[in-house]
Amino acid sequence: MADVLHVTSEVVPFSKTGGLADVSAALPEALSRRGHKVAVVTPLYRKVNAARHGIRPTALRFPVTLGGRTCDFAVHEAALPEGTAVYFLACDEWFGRDELYGTRDGDYPDNYLRFAFFAAAAFRLMRALRRRPDVIHSHDWQAGLVPMFNQLNHLELSGTVLTIHNLAYQGLFPAQVMPEVGLPWDCFRAYGGVEFWGRVSFLKAGMVHADAVTTVSPTYAREVCTRQGGVGMDGVLRALGDRFSGILNGADYGAWEPSTDALLPSQYSAADMAGKAICRDRLLADFGLPEPNGPLFGVVGRLTSQKGHDLLAGCLDDLVAAGGSLVVLGTGERAVEESFRAAAGRHPGRVSLRVAYDEPLAHIVEAGADFFLMPSRFEPCGLNQIYSMRYGTLPVVHATGGLEDTVRDVDEEPGRGTGLKFRAFDRASLAWAIRRARDLWDDKARYLEIQRRAMAEDFSWEASARAYEALYERVAR
Ligand code: ADP
């Protein structure tokens, strides 16, 4: 049994901007179920609803000093549904804001201070609790300084793991922030240091100081070691050798399971699909679309070029020409939103866009659509394609990263397929996958058989938790 502390900037159900929040709850809970002593530490943002989630203040408060500046932190606590302890670090100066990282106009300019203090406060919390975890598992650049502080400041070291949920977010700041965040200049080195093309990278700080580095699927782990997929970090990753690996995320079937999902107008299962038709009617009504003659495609997610939504927006005339209809739920880059809006204008009754972050509606899309589109340019793991398989909504995906690892193409692997993949990232390939989806949907018996197979896929957290457990054994001190 290991004592493991997760340091993360978002945790479902308290705060969330993406898949990181899902993992930060589901992995600790899976580890707790397996008998480990697990806790999570995360910021108490202003938008976290303390009353709704039973978050209580504790008597613990302490000052944290970095670069000559001192801030006071108060500790609040709550538990995840299965009992894993969550500690919230409250500091109005850093977290008393409307958003987690920034507004539509850009990131908060002092994010380097906000998350340097967060990392330092996580250690101060351990001291206050008189707890020295066997392993500190930090997530993404926001907790990137944790493995480094572990080496710089502490005599009694914990083993450290850093998980990269998306290498595109590197926590890059001007070199001048070094003294402000309490880092000595001798750490500012290209090899084994925090320097990255003349700037400081909080993510690289974590990568070079952690005992082990992981990312969230085996294929993405391979892709980021190449020049093409490495976003400049491929050399750093290759130098890690076998300290770097990919462990596929699991899905939280407690929240995403059509036979128990209370957010659906009607539950259903592979044995009785009647409820799925009711969900489809609700979805069409919610998006103001008439009953289509062809398949209904769904999209949920950040509307960004990473997710390939620029490619999809450019492909909507093909989708409509192939007889499809489309519902899109998401928020993101203005230009991508605009091109979806323009397509909805061109194709009234066939394409409908909802610019919102709406968790209940996301469940209705997953359940009500016939196909789920995820044409990501790159995809570290991706959760929505895993959820959609469980809901019998066949994923149409670009064969990259975690999408490659979780979806089997119906034509490439007859008898085993669970979705449709396209390999070249261009309009013709995506349009071709959409046409194949239409043909599959027309062949009702085959479509149902593949739906049932997709629903039987199991990406629960148990297997992933076991892989992390093996890693913890290697790095624990
Ligand atoms: P990423 O973490 O890159 O954003 P993932 O597919 O790994 O992508 O996870 C996205 C998560 O965020 C899913 O749980 C998805 O349902 C949710 N999500 C994203 N955008 C929205 C939205 N507009 N409304 C509701 N849920 C959303």
XYZ file of C-alpha atoms and ligand atoms in Angstrom:
504
model
C 0.000 0.000 0.000
C 1.357 3.406 -0.946
C 0.665 6.885 0.399
C 0.052 9.002 -2.706
C -0.643 12.716 -3.017
C -2.047 14.080 -6.282
C -1.350 17.742 -7.020
C -3.671 19.050 -9.717
C -5.238 22.309 -10.850
C -8.733 20.906 -11.519
C -10.867 18.118 -10.097
C -14.368 17.010 -11.008
C -16.948 17.851 -9.629
C -15.370 20.951 -8.094
C -13.633 22.567 -11.071
C -13.157 21.588 -14.677
C -11.974 22.895 -18.011
C -11.122 19.559 -19.658
C -10.219 15.910 -19.320
C -7.583 16.631 -16.643
C -10.393 17.243 -14.150
C -11.973 13.853 -14.867
C -8.662 12.023 -14.439
C -7.848 13.939 -11.249
C -10.933 12.485 -9.591
C -11.183 9.049 -11.186
C -7.563 7.933 -10.766
C -7.321 8.838 -7.057
C -10.640 7.081 -6.428
C -9.498 3.958 -8.296
C -6.287 3.936 -6.254
C -8.252 4.348 -3.020
C -10.446 1.392 -3.986
C -7.277 -0.650 -4.419
C -6.321 0.080 -0.830
C -3.848 2.931 -1.168
C -3.858 5.984 1.052
C -4.640 8.780 -1.389
C -5.272 12.507 -1.159
C -5.710 15.257 -3.721
C -4.659 18.882 -3.367
C -6.099 21.583 -5.637
C -6.833 25.341 -5.601
C -10.070 26.708 -4.188
C -11.140 28.913 -7.085
C -13.897 31.431 -6.547
C -16.202 29.531 -8.923
C -16.003 26.336 -6.834
C -19.371 25.955 -5.136
C -18.332 25.085 -1.579
C -21.867 24.781 -0.195
C -23.074 22.447 -2.947
C -20.064 20.141 -2.628
C -19.788 20.080 1.161
C -16.400 21.791 1.230
C -15.579 22.794 4.799
C -12.916 25.155 6.133
C -10.343 23.592 8.476
C -8.325 25.261 11.196
C -5.169 24.950 9.093
C -3.635 28.163 7.754
C -0.068 28.944 6.912
C 2.082 31.508 5.152
C 4.037 30.586 2.012
C 7.071 32.605 0.963
C 8.474 32.600 -2.566
C 10.970 35.059 -4.000
C 10.670 37.292 -0.943
C 6.879 37.555 -1.131
C 4.602 35.981 1.483
C 0.988 34.896 0.959
C -1.394 33.298 3.432
C -3.178 30.101 2.558
C -6.182 28.560 4.288
C -6.998 24.874 3.905
C -10.500 23.596 3.185
C -11.465 19.994 2.764
C -14.018 17.695 1.172
C -14.173 14.141 -0.101
C -14.736 12.629 -3.517
C -17.852 10.422 -3.813
C -16.004 7.266 -2.757
C -14.217 8.978 0.093
C -10.823 10.144 -1.220
C -9.740 13.240 0.726
C -9.446 16.504 -1.206
C -7.592 19.497 0.251
C -8.329 22.897 -1.213
C -5.774 25.676 -0.985
C -7.495 29.020 -0.584
C -5.708 32.287 -1.268
C -7.843 35.142 -2.476
C -4.991 36.904 -4.218
C -4.330 33.957 -6.542
C -7.576 32.028 -6.796
C -10.315 34.558 -6.012
C -11.022 35.102 -9.711
C -13.828 34.250 -12.089
C -11.926 31.719 -14.179
C -9.282 29.051 -13.631
C -6.545 30.214 -15.973
C -7.757 33.258 -17.867
C -10.540 34.836 -19.875
C -11.387 34.718 -23.565
C -8.905 37.516 -24.052
C -5.998 35.474 -22.776
C -4.345 33.846 -19.798
C -3.994 35.723 -16.519
C -0.580 37.406 -16.787
C 0.462 36.288 -13.301
C -0.234 32.574 -13.819
C 3.415 31.831 -13.079
C 2.978 33.265 -9.574
C -0.421 31.659 -9.047
C 0.842 28.160 -9.811
C 4.302 28.549 -8.290
C 2.574 29.468 -5.028
C 0.191 26.553 -5.538
C 3.118 24.115 -5.853
C 4.922 25.573 -2.850
C 1.719 25.561 -0.780
C 1.160 21.874 -1.568
C 4.462 21.107 0.189
C 3.648 23.412 3.074
C 0.371 21.514 3.458
C 2.215 18.200 3.740
C 4.307 19.645 6.538
C 1.228 20.998 8.299
C -0.406 17.572 8.051
C 2.853 15.856 9.139
C 2.557 13.662 6.100
C 5.357 12.538 3.830
C 3.771 10.714 0.892
C 5.668 7.839 -0.721
C 4.797 9.400 -4.054
C 3.732 12.873 -5.116
C 1.929 12.652 -8.446
C 1.633 16.027 -10.157
C -0.366 16.856 -13.249
C 0.479 19.237 -16.105
C 2.465 22.477 -16.017
C 0.310 23.949 -13.262
C 1.904 21.449 -10.869
C 5.166 21.290 -12.838
C 7.275 22.929 -10.152
C 6.336 20.265 -7.607
C 9.021 17.684 -8.544
C 11.559 20.492 -8.634
C 10.650 21.931 -5.221
C 10.752 18.351 -3.938
C 14.423 18.206 -4.882
C 15.357 21.768 -3.979
C 13.741 22.193 -0.590
C 13.298 18.889 1.063
C 15.520 16.631 3.000
C 12.940 13.912 3.283
C 12.119 13.279 -0.351
C 9.051 11.668 -1.829
C 9.148 9.842 -5.151
C 7.671 12.000 -7.906
C 5.593 11.309 -10.991
C 4.535 13.953 -13.516
C 1.695 13.242 -15.920
C 1.453 15.316 -19.085
C -2.168 15.537 -20.163
C -1.365 17.744 -23.156
C 2.174 18.628 -24.225
C 0.919 21.707 -26.062
C 0.467 23.481 -22.708
C 3.998 24.008 -21.463
C 3.667 26.757 -18.869
C 6.028 29.144 -20.674
C 7.052 32.415 -19.029
C 9.808 35.002 -19.519
C 13.172 34.165 -17.941
C 12.832 37.144 -15.582
C 10.228 35.323 -13.468
C 12.922 32.978 -12.069
C 13.652 34.943 -8.868
C 9.966 35.811 -8.355
C 9.020 32.144 -8.200
C 11.957 31.317 -5.966
C 14.101 29.467 -8.507
C 17.881 29.859 -8.403
C 19.478 30.938 -11.684
C 21.620 27.816 -11.828
C 18.398 25.888 -12.658
C 18.094 27.938 -15.849
C 19.887 25.486 -18.112
C 18.952 23.908 -21.434
C 20.047 20.448 -20.315
C 18.487 19.212 -17.100
C 17.135 22.677 -16.289
C 13.981 24.722 -16.705
C 15.142 26.755 -19.712
C 13.178 26.231 -22.924
C 14.162 28.318 -25.949
C 15.115 31.278 -23.758
C 12.066 31.065 -21.532
C 11.089 29.169 -18.393
C 8.854 26.140 -18.842
C 7.071 24.900 -15.727
C 6.292 21.693 -17.598
C 9.940 21.067 -18.456
C 10.848 21.798 -14.830
C 8.626 18.878 -13.892
C 9.834 16.647 -16.721
C 13.505 16.893 -15.857
C 13.067 16.629 -12.087
C 10.411 13.912 -11.760
C 11.461 10.312 -11.139
C 8.989 9.208 -13.801
C 7.036 11.069 -16.480
C 3.902 9.723 -18.095
C 1.411 10.799 -20.665
C -2.071 9.552 -21.225
C -1.837 7.017 -24.063
C 0.903 4.810 -25.536
C 0.502 6.186 -29.075
C 0.682 9.811 -27.915
C 3.812 8.880 -25.908
C 5.414 7.676 -29.140
C 4.200 10.652 -31.175
C 5.595 13.276 -28.796
C 9.058 11.729 -29.010
C 9.162 12.673 -32.700
C 10.098 16.032 -34.137
C 6.683 16.302 -35.769
C 4.648 15.644 -32.625
C 6.992 16.891 -29.920
C 6.077 20.616 -29.824
C 9.781 21.323 -29.300
C 9.975 18.978 -26.293
C 10.761 15.779 -28.218
C 14.470 15.963 -27.419
C 13.760 16.366 -23.691
C 11.374 13.413 -23.818
C 13.743 11.169 -25.748
C 16.461 11.943 -23.208
C 14.179 10.595 -20.454
C 14.466 7.116 -21.981
C 12.520 4.568 -19.976
C 11.560 7.179 -17.359
C 8.858 8.218 -19.859
C 5.850 6.064 -20.740
C 2.208 6.206 -21.826
C -0.640 4.924 -19.650
C -4.112 5.083 -21.153
C -6.725 6.985 -19.168
C -9.794 5.147 -17.997
C -13.345 6.400 -18.122
C -15.544 7.073 -15.122
C -18.458 4.756 -15.830
C -20.029 5.892 -12.551
C -20.876 9.138 -14.347
C -20.948 7.910 -17.964
C -23.117 4.806 -18.215
C -26.369 4.933 -20.208
C -28.187 2.364 -18.063
C -27.821 4.520 -14.922
C -27.325 8.053 -16.304
C -29.842 10.239 -14.466
C -29.179 13.139 -16.855
C -30.883 11.259 -19.709
C -34.632 11.432 -20.397
C -34.530 7.633 -20.676
C -31.873 5.097 -19.708
C -30.927 2.241 -22.028
C -28.545 -0.655 -22.477
C -27.200 -2.874 -25.266
C -30.035 -5.315 -24.516
C -32.740 -2.657 -24.797
C -31.948 0.315 -26.993
C -35.422 1.887 -26.931
C -34.247 4.654 -24.599
C -31.596 5.762 -27.078
C -34.306 6.810 -29.559
C -35.933 8.903 -26.808
C -32.570 10.573 -26.133
C -32.227 11.273 -29.864
C -35.640 12.976 -29.956
C -34.692 15.071 -26.943
C -31.379 16.011 -28.565
C -33.080 17.122 -31.782
C -35.619 19.131 -29.792
C -32.926 20.768 -27.628
C -31.045 21.856 -30.729
C -34.168 22.818 -32.685
C -33.583 20.337 -35.512
C -36.272 18.340 -37.375
C -36.051 14.568 -37.719
C -33.196 13.986 -40.180
C -33.259 11.584 -43.113
C -29.682 10.536 -42.458
C -27.389 10.005 -39.471
C -27.127 12.548 -36.674
C -23.541 13.492 -35.827
C -22.597 15.026 -32.486
C -19.654 17.096 -31.268
C -18.868 18.069 -27.672
C -15.689 19.776 -26.666
C -13.386 22.696 -26.839
C -13.875 24.229 -30.282
C -10.210 24.548 -31.173
C -7.882 23.685 -33.998
C -6.288 21.047 -31.717
C -9.606 19.222 -31.776
C -9.665 19.530 -35.584
C -12.822 21.603 -35.463
C -11.436 23.961 -38.098
C -11.123 20.955 -40.424
C -14.634 19.800 -39.529
C -16.133 23.264 -40.019
C -14.628 23.255 -43.513
C -16.199 19.867 -44.170
C -19.806 20.586 -43.214
C -21.046 20.989 -46.758
C -19.760 17.439 -47.399
C -21.480 16.204 -44.224
C -24.791 17.706 -45.293
C -24.337 16.450 -48.877
C -23.825 12.947 -47.438
C -27.256 13.250 -45.799
C -25.991 13.967 -42.272
C -27.144 16.424 -39.635
C -24.916 17.827 -36.915
C -25.213 19.200 -33.392
C -22.239 20.986 -31.860
C -21.836 21.805 -28.149
C -18.735 23.670 -27.139
C -16.862 26.851 -26.493
C -13.510 27.824 -27.852
C -11.647 29.832 -30.422
C -13.696 32.651 -31.904
C -12.733 31.822 -35.503
C -13.811 28.172 -35.098
C -17.105 29.194 -33.463
C -17.701 31.611 -36.326
C -17.195 28.996 -39.018
C -19.644 26.621 -37.289
C -22.096 29.497 -36.982
C -21.714 30.276 -40.669
C -22.321 26.603 -41.547
C -25.432 26.561 -39.347
C -26.629 29.627 -41.261
C -26.025 27.911 -44.609
C -27.750 24.707 -43.521
C -30.741 25.606 -41.346
C -32.455 22.501 -39.986
C -29.322 20.413 -40.552
C -26.560 22.005 -38.483
C -27.091 23.504 -35.024
C -24.526 25.073 -32.711
C -24.740 25.717 -28.965
C -21.898 27.803 -27.609
C -21.931 26.791 -23.945
C -20.283 24.625 -21.359
C -23.175 22.414 -20.349
C -22.500 19.071 -18.680
C -26.110 17.736 -18.704
C -26.446 18.605 -22.385
C -23.117 16.855 -23.093
C -24.710 13.627 -21.794
C -27.710 14.105 -24.089
C -25.397 14.566 -27.085
C -23.421 11.438 -26.182
C -26.630 9.438 -25.878
C -28.744 10.947 -28.641
C -26.339 11.151 -31.573
C -25.740 8.280 -34.018
C -22.052 9.130 -34.470
C -19.637 11.214 -32.423
C -17.106 13.272 -34.388
C -13.605 13.742 -32.991
C -11.308 14.794 -35.825
C -8.519 15.927 -33.452
C -5.289 17.100 -35.092
C -3.610 15.421 -32.108
C -5.221 13.839 -29.065
C -3.289 12.836 -25.928
C -6.050 10.416 -24.846
C -9.502 11.890 -25.314
C -12.451 10.859 -23.198
C -15.438 11.649 -25.346
C -14.753 8.858 -27.824
C -14.628 6.414 -24.894
C -17.876 7.763 -23.451
C -19.570 7.691 -26.843
C -18.721 4.006 -27.390
C -20.384 3.194 -24.055
C -23.474 5.107 -25.250
C -23.601 3.202 -28.549
C -22.706 6.384 -30.430
C -20.012 5.308 -32.856
C -16.916 7.520 -32.846
C -15.545 8.949 -36.103
C -11.963 9.893 -35.279
C -8.611 10.950 -36.687
C -6.226 8.026 -36.068
C -3.918 9.830 -33.645
C -2.833 9.477 -29.999
C -5.436 8.004 -27.694
C -8.007 7.904 -30.497
C -5.786 5.398 -32.300
C -5.443 3.356 -29.098
C -9.131 3.189 -28.181
C -11.087 2.930 -31.457
C -10.935 0.046 -33.956
C -12.069 0.836 -37.496
C -15.025 -1.168 -38.778
C -13.464 -1.727 -42.202
C -9.824 -2.130 -41.144
C -10.798 -4.732 -38.546
C -13.989 -6.441 -39.701
C -15.698 -8.274 -36.863
C -13.828 -6.196 -34.252
C -14.539 -2.607 -35.270
C -15.989 -0.075 -32.824
C -15.898 3.129 -34.901
C -14.479 4.827 -37.977
C -11.016 6.272 -38.419
C -9.354 8.476 -41.016
C -5.581 8.638 -41.263
C -4.572 11.657 -43.384
C -5.556 14.894 -41.662
C -7.341 16.547 -44.568
C -10.841 17.379 -45.761
C -11.069 14.549 -48.306
C -10.220 11.886 -45.688
C -12.672 13.256 -43.134
C -15.397 13.556 -45.792
C -14.728 9.948 -46.778
C -15.084 8.773 -43.166
C -18.381 10.663 -42.929
C -19.654 8.970 -46.092
C -18.644 5.573 -44.703
C -20.583 6.447 -41.531
C -23.641 7.213 -43.624
C -23.390 3.883 -45.454
C -22.976 2.046 -42.172
C -26.010 3.818 -40.708
C -28.065 2.747 -43.741
C -27.184 -0.895 -43.031
C -29.223 -1.066 -39.825
C -28.338 -4.637 -38.824
C -24.607 -4.048 -39.131
C -24.863 -0.661 -37.418
C -26.656 -2.240 -34.437
C -24.114 -5.051 -34.204
C -21.252 -2.532 -34.069
C -23.112 -0.359 -31.567
C -23.451 -3.379 -29.258
C -19.759 -4.214 -29.642
C -18.749 -0.615 -28.865
C -20.979 -0.593 -25.777
C -19.239 -3.707 -24.472
C -15.756 -2.100 -24.618
C -14.289 -1.635 -21.165
C -11.962 1.277 -20.434
C -12.552 1.338 -16.698
C -9.885 2.763 -14.418
C -8.844 -0.552 -12.874
C -6.290 -1.432 -15.581
C -4.825 2.075 -15.642
C -4.679 2.225 -11.850
C -2.691 -1.013 -11.833
C -0.200 0.470 -14.315
C 0.268 3.553 -12.114
C 0.647 1.309 -9.094
C 3.565 -0.496 -10.769
C 5.140 2.863 -11.525
C 4.698 4.058 -7.920
C 6.491 0.941 -6.715
C 9.433 1.881 -8.891
C 9.719 5.482 -7.721
C 8.523 5.351 -4.077
C 11.124 6.287 -1.471
P -9.801 17.819 -23.417
O -9.369 17.454 -22.054
O -8.657 17.914 -24.401
O -10.683 19.029 -23.463
P -11.256 15.285 -23.439
O -12.053 14.611 -24.507
O -10.137 14.492 -22.842
O -10.709 16.645 -24.045
O -12.207 15.705 -22.267
C -13.156 16.645 -22.459
C -14.136 16.613 -21.304
O -14.736 17.876 -21.181
C -15.241 15.633 -21.535
O -15.684 15.128 -20.294
C -16.313 16.513 -22.203
O -17.599 15.983 -22.079
C -16.139 17.803 -21.467
N -16.534 19.000 -22.208
C -15.762 19.720 -23.062
N -16.443 20.778 -23.561
C -17.687 20.739 -23.015
C -18.872 21.549 -23.138
N -18.922 22.613 -23.923
N -19.950 21.198 -22.397
C -19.909 20.117 -21.595
N -18.827 19.314 -21.443
C -17.727 19.602 -22.146
